[in-house]
Amino acid sequence: MAVKLSCLILFFMLIESNVFAYQYQVGNLQAWNIPTSADPKVYTNWPKKLTFRIGDSLLFLYPPSQDSLIQVTKESYNTCNLKNPILYMNDGNSLFNITSPGVFYFTSGASGHCEKSQKLQISVYASDGSLPEPPAYGPSGALADSAPSYPTVFGGIPTGPSPSSSSSLNIKTSFLIAAVIGVLVCGLASGKI
């Protein structure tokens, strides 16, 4: 009985990392706001403790009458330029779904908040471990003319398959083979096979 339970736990541990998507409350804080003097680097340190994956989401909570959330380019993030954001949300319960790998930049849309470190940068690596370049943005911060003109509400705009998609398939196939071997070993250990 103990062998069966151990095998079942092993099986679920193997599939857990590839199946579940997580919703992260940004900073593990009650609200998306200006960092306090007790933790001035909360938005710099928090993402370093996590591994973000495609399918995960970021939840930004804030009073809509006092704040907002914008997704910006790297340049706008570094200079705290709030003009021409890629995405603007102001409902107080903003959910950003990660749909592609890349580096994503967020800041408060309230004047002066970015300068007080209310900004967040996250990195989402591809399944092959690479970090793709961000999409090309024009001088106004808008997507290039070749891209659709709608805002990036649920993450970056996906691109077509790349040469790395075959390595992604190999990783998934390797995982499946490892899971099957694990089940067979557990079956042999329990005397059922």
PDB file of C-alpha atoms in Angstrom:
ATOM      1  CA  MET A   1       0.000   0.000   0.000  1.00  0.00           C
ATOM      2  CA  ALA A   2       2.830   2.398   0.868  1.00  0.00           C
ATOM      3  CA  VAL A   3       4.454   1.743  -2.525  1.00  0.00           C
ATOM      4  CA  LYS A   4       1.222   2.617  -4.351  1.00  0.00           C
ATOM      5  CA  LEU A   5       0.847   5.819  -2.371  1.00  0.00           C
ATOM      6  CA  SER A   6       4.476   6.759  -3.010  1.00  0.00           C
ATOM      7  CA  CYS A   7       4.050   6.100  -6.729  1.00  0.00           C
ATOM      8  CA  LEU A   8       0.887   8.173  -6.853  1.00  0.00           C
ATOM      9  CA  ILE A   9       2.580  11.069  -5.086  1.00  0.00           C
ATOM     10  CA  LEU A  10       5.580  10.788  -7.444  1.00  0.00           C
ATOM     11  CA  PHE A  11       3.285  10.815 -10.475  1.00  0.00           C
ATOM     12  CA  PHE A  12       1.452  13.951  -9.353  1.00  0.00           C
ATOM     13  CA  MET A  13       4.722  15.678  -8.507  1.00  0.00           C
ATOM     14  CA  LEU A  14       5.962  14.968 -12.031  1.00  0.00           C
ATOM     15  CA  ILE A  15       2.927  16.456 -13.734  1.00  0.00           C
ATOM     16  CA  GLU A  16       2.399  19.361 -11.312  1.00  0.00           C
ATOM     17  CA  SER A  17       4.976  21.698 -12.795  1.00  0.00           C
ATOM     18  CA  ASN A  18       3.678  21.274 -16.342  1.00  0.00           C
ATOM     19  CA  VAL A  19      -0.059  21.421 -15.675  1.00  0.00           C
ATOM     20  CA  PHE A  20      -0.810  24.086 -13.116  1.00  0.00           C
ATOM     21  CA  ALA A  21      -0.913  27.792 -13.786  1.00  0.00           C
ATOM     22  CA  TYR A  22      -0.609  30.153 -10.856  1.00  0.00           C
ATOM     23  CA  GLN A  23      -2.192  33.490 -10.090  1.00  0.00           C
ATOM     24  CA  TYR A  24       0.274  35.692  -8.239  1.00  0.00           C
ATOM     25  CA  GLN A  25      -0.935  38.628  -6.167  1.00  0.00           C
ATOM     26  CA  VAL A  26       1.748  41.162  -7.014  1.00  0.00           C
ATOM     27  CA  GLY A  27       4.204  41.635  -4.179  1.00  0.00           C
ATOM     28  CA  ASN A  28       2.081  39.409  -1.916  1.00  0.00           C
ATOM     29  CA  LEU A  29       0.657  42.698  -0.692  1.00  0.00           C
ATOM     30  CA  GLN A  30      -2.853  43.841   0.125  1.00  0.00           C
ATOM     31  CA  ALA A  31      -2.591  46.477  -2.598  1.00  0.00           C
ATOM     32  CA  TRP A  32      -0.498  47.626  -5.557  1.00  0.00           C
ATOM     33  CA  ASN A  33       0.863  50.864  -4.139  1.00  0.00           C
ATOM     34  CA  ILE A  34       3.999  52.893  -3.446  1.00  0.00           C
ATOM     35  CA  PRO A  35       6.473  50.713  -1.511  1.00  0.00           C
ATOM     36  CA  THR A  36       6.780  51.494   2.180  1.00  0.00           C
ATOM     37  CA  SER A  37      10.011  52.535   3.882  1.00  0.00           C
ATOM     38  CA  ALA A  38      10.015  49.113   5.575  1.00  0.00           C
ATOM     39  CA  ASP A  39      10.285  47.362   2.180  1.00  0.00           C
ATOM     40  CA  PRO A  40      11.322  49.923  -0.461  1.00  0.00           C
ATOM     41  CA  LYS A  41      12.438  47.269  -2.982  1.00  0.00           C
ATOM     42  CA  VAL A  42       9.393  45.011  -2.722  1.00  0.00           C
ATOM     43  CA  TYR A  43       8.686  45.100  -6.469  1.00  0.00           C
ATOM     44  CA  THR A  44      12.352  44.512  -7.329  1.00  0.00           C
ATOM     45  CA  ASN A  45      12.846  41.592  -4.927  1.00  0.00           C
ATOM     46  CA  TRP A  46       9.462  39.839  -5.217  1.00  0.00           C
ATOM     47  CA  PRO A  47       9.775  38.565  -8.826  1.00  0.00           C
ATOM     48  CA  LYS A  48      13.297  37.246  -8.148  1.00  0.00           C
ATOM     49  CA  LYS A  49      11.797  34.639  -5.800  1.00  0.00           C
ATOM     50  CA  LEU A  50       9.444  33.256  -8.459  1.00  0.00           C
ATOM     51  CA  THR A  51       9.513  31.460 -11.781  1.00  0.00           C
ATOM     52  CA  PHE A  52       6.797  32.797 -14.061  1.00  0.00           C
ATOM     53  CA  ARG A  53       5.438  30.535 -16.790  1.00  0.00           C
ATOM     54  CA  ILE A  54       3.075  30.878 -19.716  1.00  0.00           C
ATOM     55  CA  GLY A  55      -0.427  30.405 -18.309  1.00  0.00           C
ATOM     56  CA  ASP A  56       0.336  32.177 -15.028  1.00  0.00           C
ATOM     57  CA  SER A  57      -1.254  35.517 -14.231  1.00  0.00           C
ATOM     58  CA  LEU A  58      -0.464  38.595 -12.166  1.00  0.00           C
ATOM     59  CA  LEU A  59      -3.173  40.139  -9.998  1.00  0.00           C
ATOM     60  CA  PHE A  60      -2.808  43.830  -9.191  1.00  0.00           C
ATOM     61  CA  LEU A  61      -5.187  45.051  -6.452  1.00  0.00           C
ATOM     62  CA  TYR A  62      -5.594  48.785  -5.793  1.00  0.00           C
ATOM     63  CA  PRO A  63      -8.275  51.404  -5.100  1.00  0.00           C
ATOM     64  CA  PRO A  64      -9.436  52.421  -8.617  1.00  0.00           C
ATOM     65  CA  SER A  65     -10.076  55.986  -7.481  1.00  0.00           C
ATOM     66  CA  GLN A  66      -6.424  56.346  -6.423  1.00  0.00           C
ATOM     67  CA  ASP A  67      -4.327  54.291  -8.819  1.00  0.00           C
ATOM     68  CA  SER A  68      -4.126  52.337 -12.065  1.00  0.00           C
ATOM     69  CA  LEU A  69      -1.810  49.928 -13.842  1.00  0.00           C
ATOM     70  CA  ILE A  70      -0.002  50.348 -17.131  1.00  0.00           C
ATOM     71  CA  GLN A  71       2.207  48.033 -19.138  1.00  0.00           C
ATOM     72  CA  VAL A  72       5.060  49.967 -20.730  1.00  0.00           C
ATOM     73  CA  THR A  73       8.172  49.504 -22.832  1.00  0.00           C
ATOM     74  CA  LYS A  74      11.592  49.020 -21.232  1.00  0.00           C
ATOM     75  CA  GLU A  75      12.530  52.604 -22.083  1.00  0.00           C
ATOM     76  CA  SER A  76       9.331  53.987 -20.536  1.00  0.00           C
ATOM     77  CA  TYR A  77       9.886  51.787 -17.473  1.00  0.00           C
ATOM     78  CA  ASN A  78      13.423  53.091 -16.974  1.00  0.00           C
ATOM     79  CA  THR A  79      12.436  56.749 -17.441  1.00  0.00           C
ATOM     80  CA  CYS A  80       8.984  56.540 -15.788  1.00  0.00           C
ATOM     81  CA  ASN A  81       7.328  57.820 -18.959  1.00  0.00           C
ATOM     82  CA  LEU A  82       3.584  57.209 -18.530  1.00  0.00           C
ATOM     83  CA  LYS A  83       2.614  58.436 -22.006  1.00  0.00           C
ATOM     84  CA  ASN A  84       1.439  55.932 -24.633  1.00  0.00           C
ATOM     85  CA  PRO A  85       1.275  52.767 -22.517  1.00  0.00           C
ATOM     86  CA  ILE A  86       0.990  49.385 -24.204  1.00  0.00           C
ATOM     87  CA  LEU A  87      -1.875  48.517 -21.852  1.00  0.00           C
ATOM     88  CA  TYR A  88      -3.934  50.566 -19.381  1.00  0.00           C
ATOM     89  CA  MET A  89      -6.101  49.050 -16.629  1.00  0.00           C
ATOM     90  CA  ASN A  90      -7.941  50.978 -13.924  1.00  0.00           C
ATOM     91  CA  ASP A  91     -10.574  48.679 -12.432  1.00  0.00           C
ATOM     92  CA  GLY A  92      -8.751  48.040  -9.132  1.00  0.00           C
ATOM     93  CA  ASN A  93      -8.680  44.305  -9.767  1.00  0.00           C
ATOM     94  CA  SER A  94      -6.388  44.034 -12.789  1.00  0.00           C
ATOM     95  CA  LEU A  95      -5.380  40.612 -14.039  1.00  0.00           C
ATOM     96  CA  PHE A  96      -2.501  40.272 -16.507  1.00  0.00           C
ATOM     97  CA  ASN A  97      -2.401  36.842 -18.153  1.00  0.00           C
ATOM     98  CA  ILE A  98       1.011  35.639 -19.294  1.00  0.00           C
ATOM     99  CA  THR A  99       0.557  34.208 -22.782  1.00  0.00           C
ATOM    100  CA  SER A 100       4.081  34.390 -24.170  1.00  0.00           C
ATOM    101  CA  PRO A 101       7.682  34.417 -22.996  1.00  0.00           C
ATOM    102  CA  GLY A 102       9.534  37.707 -22.679  1.00  0.00           C
ATOM    103  CA  VAL A 103      10.223  40.579 -20.318  1.00  0.00           C
ATOM    104  CA  PHE A 104       7.190  42.564 -19.179  1.00  0.00           C
ATOM    105  CA  TYR A 105       7.283  46.022 -17.597  1.00  0.00           C
ATOM    106  CA  PHE A 106       4.542  47.524 -15.418  1.00  0.00           C
ATOM    107  CA  THR A 107       4.156  50.726 -13.472  1.00  0.00           C
ATOM    108  CA  SER A 108       1.486  52.686 -11.705  1.00  0.00           C
ATOM    109  CA  GLY A 109      -0.451  55.014 -13.963  1.00  0.00           C
ATOM    110  CA  ALA A 110      -0.698  57.592 -11.166  1.00  0.00           C
ATOM    111  CA  SER A 111       1.599  60.580 -11.533  1.00  0.00           C
ATOM    112  CA  GLY A 112       4.735  60.365  -9.375  1.00  0.00           C
ATOM    113  CA  HIS A 113       4.244  56.742  -8.293  1.00  0.00           C
ATOM    114  CA  CYS A 114       6.750  55.238 -10.748  1.00  0.00           C
ATOM    115  CA  GLU A 115       9.452  57.592  -9.495  1.00  0.00           C
ATOM    116  CA  LYS A 116       8.740  56.240  -5.994  1.00  0.00           C
ATOM    117  CA  SER A 117       9.481  52.656  -7.186  1.00  0.00           C
ATOM    118  CA  GLN A 118       5.915  51.499  -7.814  1.00  0.00           C
ATOM    119  CA  LYS A 119       6.974  49.525 -10.855  1.00  0.00           C
ATOM    120  CA  LEU A 120       7.540  45.873 -11.666  1.00  0.00           C
ATOM    121  CA  GLN A 121       9.607  43.943 -14.208  1.00  0.00           C
ATOM    122  CA  ILE A 122       9.090  40.205 -14.732  1.00  0.00           C
ATOM    123  CA  SER A 123      10.841  37.717 -16.991  1.00  0.00           C
ATOM    124  CA  VAL A 124       9.035  34.749 -18.517  1.00  0.00           C
ATOM    125  CA  TYR A 125      11.389  32.231 -20.103  1.00  0.00           C
ATOM    126  CA  ALA A 126      10.479  30.034 -23.067  1.00  0.00           C
ATOM    127  CA  SER A 127      10.304  26.276 -22.516  1.00  0.00           C
ATOM    128  CA  ASP A 128      13.820  25.953 -23.971  1.00  0.00           C
ATOM    129  CA  GLY A 129      15.165  28.362 -21.342  1.00  0.00           C
ATOM    130  CA  SER A 130      15.637  31.305 -23.711  1.00  0.00           C
ATOM    131  CA  LEU A 131      14.357  34.816 -23.103  1.00  0.00           C
ATOM    132  CA  PRO A 132      12.954  36.227 -26.358  1.00  0.00           C
ATOM    133  CA  GLU A 133      13.436  39.835 -27.360  1.00  0.00           C
ATOM    134  CA  PRO A 134      10.432  42.062 -26.630  1.00  0.00           C
ATOM    135  CA  PRO A 135       8.218  43.026 -29.592  1.00  0.00           C
ATOM    136  CA  ALA A 136       9.273  46.042 -31.638  1.00  0.00           C
ATOM    137  CA  TYR A 137       7.615  49.267 -30.523  1.00  0.00           C
ATOM    138  CA  GLY A 138       7.644  52.519 -32.414  1.00  0.00           C
ATOM    139  CA  PRO A 139       8.579  55.898 -30.964  1.00  0.00           C
ATOM    140  CA  SER A 140       5.071  56.428 -29.625  1.00  0.00           C
ATOM    141  CA  GLY A 141       5.158  53.165 -27.661  1.00  0.00           C
ATOM    142  CA  ALA A 142       2.579  51.582 -29.935  1.00  0.00           C
ATOM    143  CA  LEU A 143       3.093  48.271 -31.652  1.00  0.00           C
ATOM    144  CA  ALA A 144       4.685  48.299 -35.070  1.00  0.00           C
ATOM    145  CA  ASP A 145       2.324  48.808 -38.037  1.00  0.00           C
ATOM    146  CA  SER A 146       2.515  45.132 -38.985  1.00  0.00           C
ATOM    147  CA  ALA A 147       0.910  44.083 -35.687  1.00  0.00           C
ATOM    148  CA  PRO A 148      -2.803  44.277 -34.846  1.00  0.00           C
ATOM    149  CA  SER A 149      -3.901  47.617 -33.392  1.00  0.00           C
ATOM    150  CA  TYR A 150      -5.635  46.307 -30.267  1.00  0.00           C
ATOM    151  CA  PRO A 151      -4.033  46.641 -26.801  1.00  0.00           C
ATOM    152  CA  THR A 152      -2.069  43.795 -25.243  1.00  0.00           C
ATOM    153  CA  VAL A 153      -4.658  42.861 -22.633  1.00  0.00           C
ATOM    154  CA  PHE A 154      -3.608  39.245 -22.039  1.00  0.00           C
ATOM    155  CA  GLY A 155       0.166  39.381 -22.478  1.00  0.00           C
ATOM    156  CA  GLY A 156       2.280  39.708 -25.578  1.00  0.00           C
ATOM    157  CA  ILE A 157       0.994  39.006 -29.045  1.00  0.00           C
ATOM    158  CA  PRO A 158       1.932  35.411 -29.895  1.00  0.00           C
ATOM    159  CA  THR A 159       4.174  34.774 -32.859  1.00  0.00           C
ATOM    160  CA  GLY A 160       4.284  31.778 -35.163  1.00  0.00           C
ATOM    161  CA  PRO A 161       6.250  28.637 -34.392  1.00  0.00           C
ATOM    162  CA  SER A 162       9.988  29.065 -34.267  1.00  0.00           C
ATOM    163  CA  PRO A 163      12.888  26.651 -34.609  1.00  0.00           C
ATOM    164  CA  SER A 164      12.829  26.287 -30.815  1.00  0.00           C
ATOM    165  CA  SER A 165       9.325  24.741 -30.968  1.00  0.00           C
ATOM    166  CA  SER A 166      10.921  21.401 -31.797  1.00  0.00           C
ATOM    167  CA  SER A 167      12.985  21.560 -28.595  1.00  0.00           C
ATOM    168  CA  SER A 168       9.764  22.340 -26.706  1.00  0.00           C
ATOM    169  CA  LEU A 169       8.234  19.214 -28.230  1.00  0.00           C
ATOM    170  CA  ASN A 170      11.300  17.201 -27.220  1.00  0.00           C
ATOM    171  CA  ILE A 171      11.001  18.447 -23.630  1.00  0.00           C
ATOM    172  CA  LYS A 172       7.313  17.500 -23.514  1.00  0.00           C
ATOM    173  CA  THR A 173       8.039  14.096 -25.059  1.00  0.00           C
ATOM    174  CA  SER A 174      10.862  13.501 -22.569  1.00  0.00           C
ATOM    175  CA  PHE A 175       8.529  14.366 -19.720  1.00  0.00           C
ATOM    176  CA  LEU A 176       5.884  11.943 -21.001  1.00  0.00           C
ATOM    177  CA  ILE A 177       8.448   9.154 -21.344  1.00  0.00           C
ATOM    178  CA  ALA A 178       9.719   9.835 -17.799  1.00  0.00           C
ATOM    179  CA  ALA A 179       6.155   9.702 -16.454  1.00  0.00           C
ATOM    180  CA  VAL A 180       5.449   6.373 -18.212  1.00  0.00           C
ATOM    181  CA  ILE A 181       8.722   4.906 -16.919  1.00  0.00           C
ATOM    182  CA  GLY A 182       7.850   6.118 -13.414  1.00  0.00           C
ATOM    183  CA  VAL A 183       4.452   4.408 -13.562  1.00  0.00           C
ATOM    184  CA  LEU A 184       6.050   1.186 -14.860  1.00  0.00           C
ATOM    185  CA  VAL A 185       8.691   1.206 -12.116  1.00  0.00           C
ATOM    186  CA  CYS A 186       6.001   1.743  -9.500  1.00  0.00           C
ATOM    187  CA  GLY A 187       3.971  -1.089 -10.991  1.00  0.00           C
ATOM    188  CA  LEU A 188       6.976  -3.409 -10.932  1.00  0.00           C
ATOM    189  CA  ALA A 189       7.808  -2.420  -7.366  1.00  0.00           C
ATOM    190  CA  SER A 190       4.281  -3.213  -6.230  1.00  0.00           C
ATOM    191  CA  GLY A 191       4.289  -6.569  -8.050  1.00  0.00           C
ATOM    192  CA  LYS A 192       1.337  -5.683 -10.313  1.00  0.00           C
ATOM    193  CA  ILE A 193       3.280  -5.860 -13.590  1.00  0.00           C
TER     194      ILE A 193
END
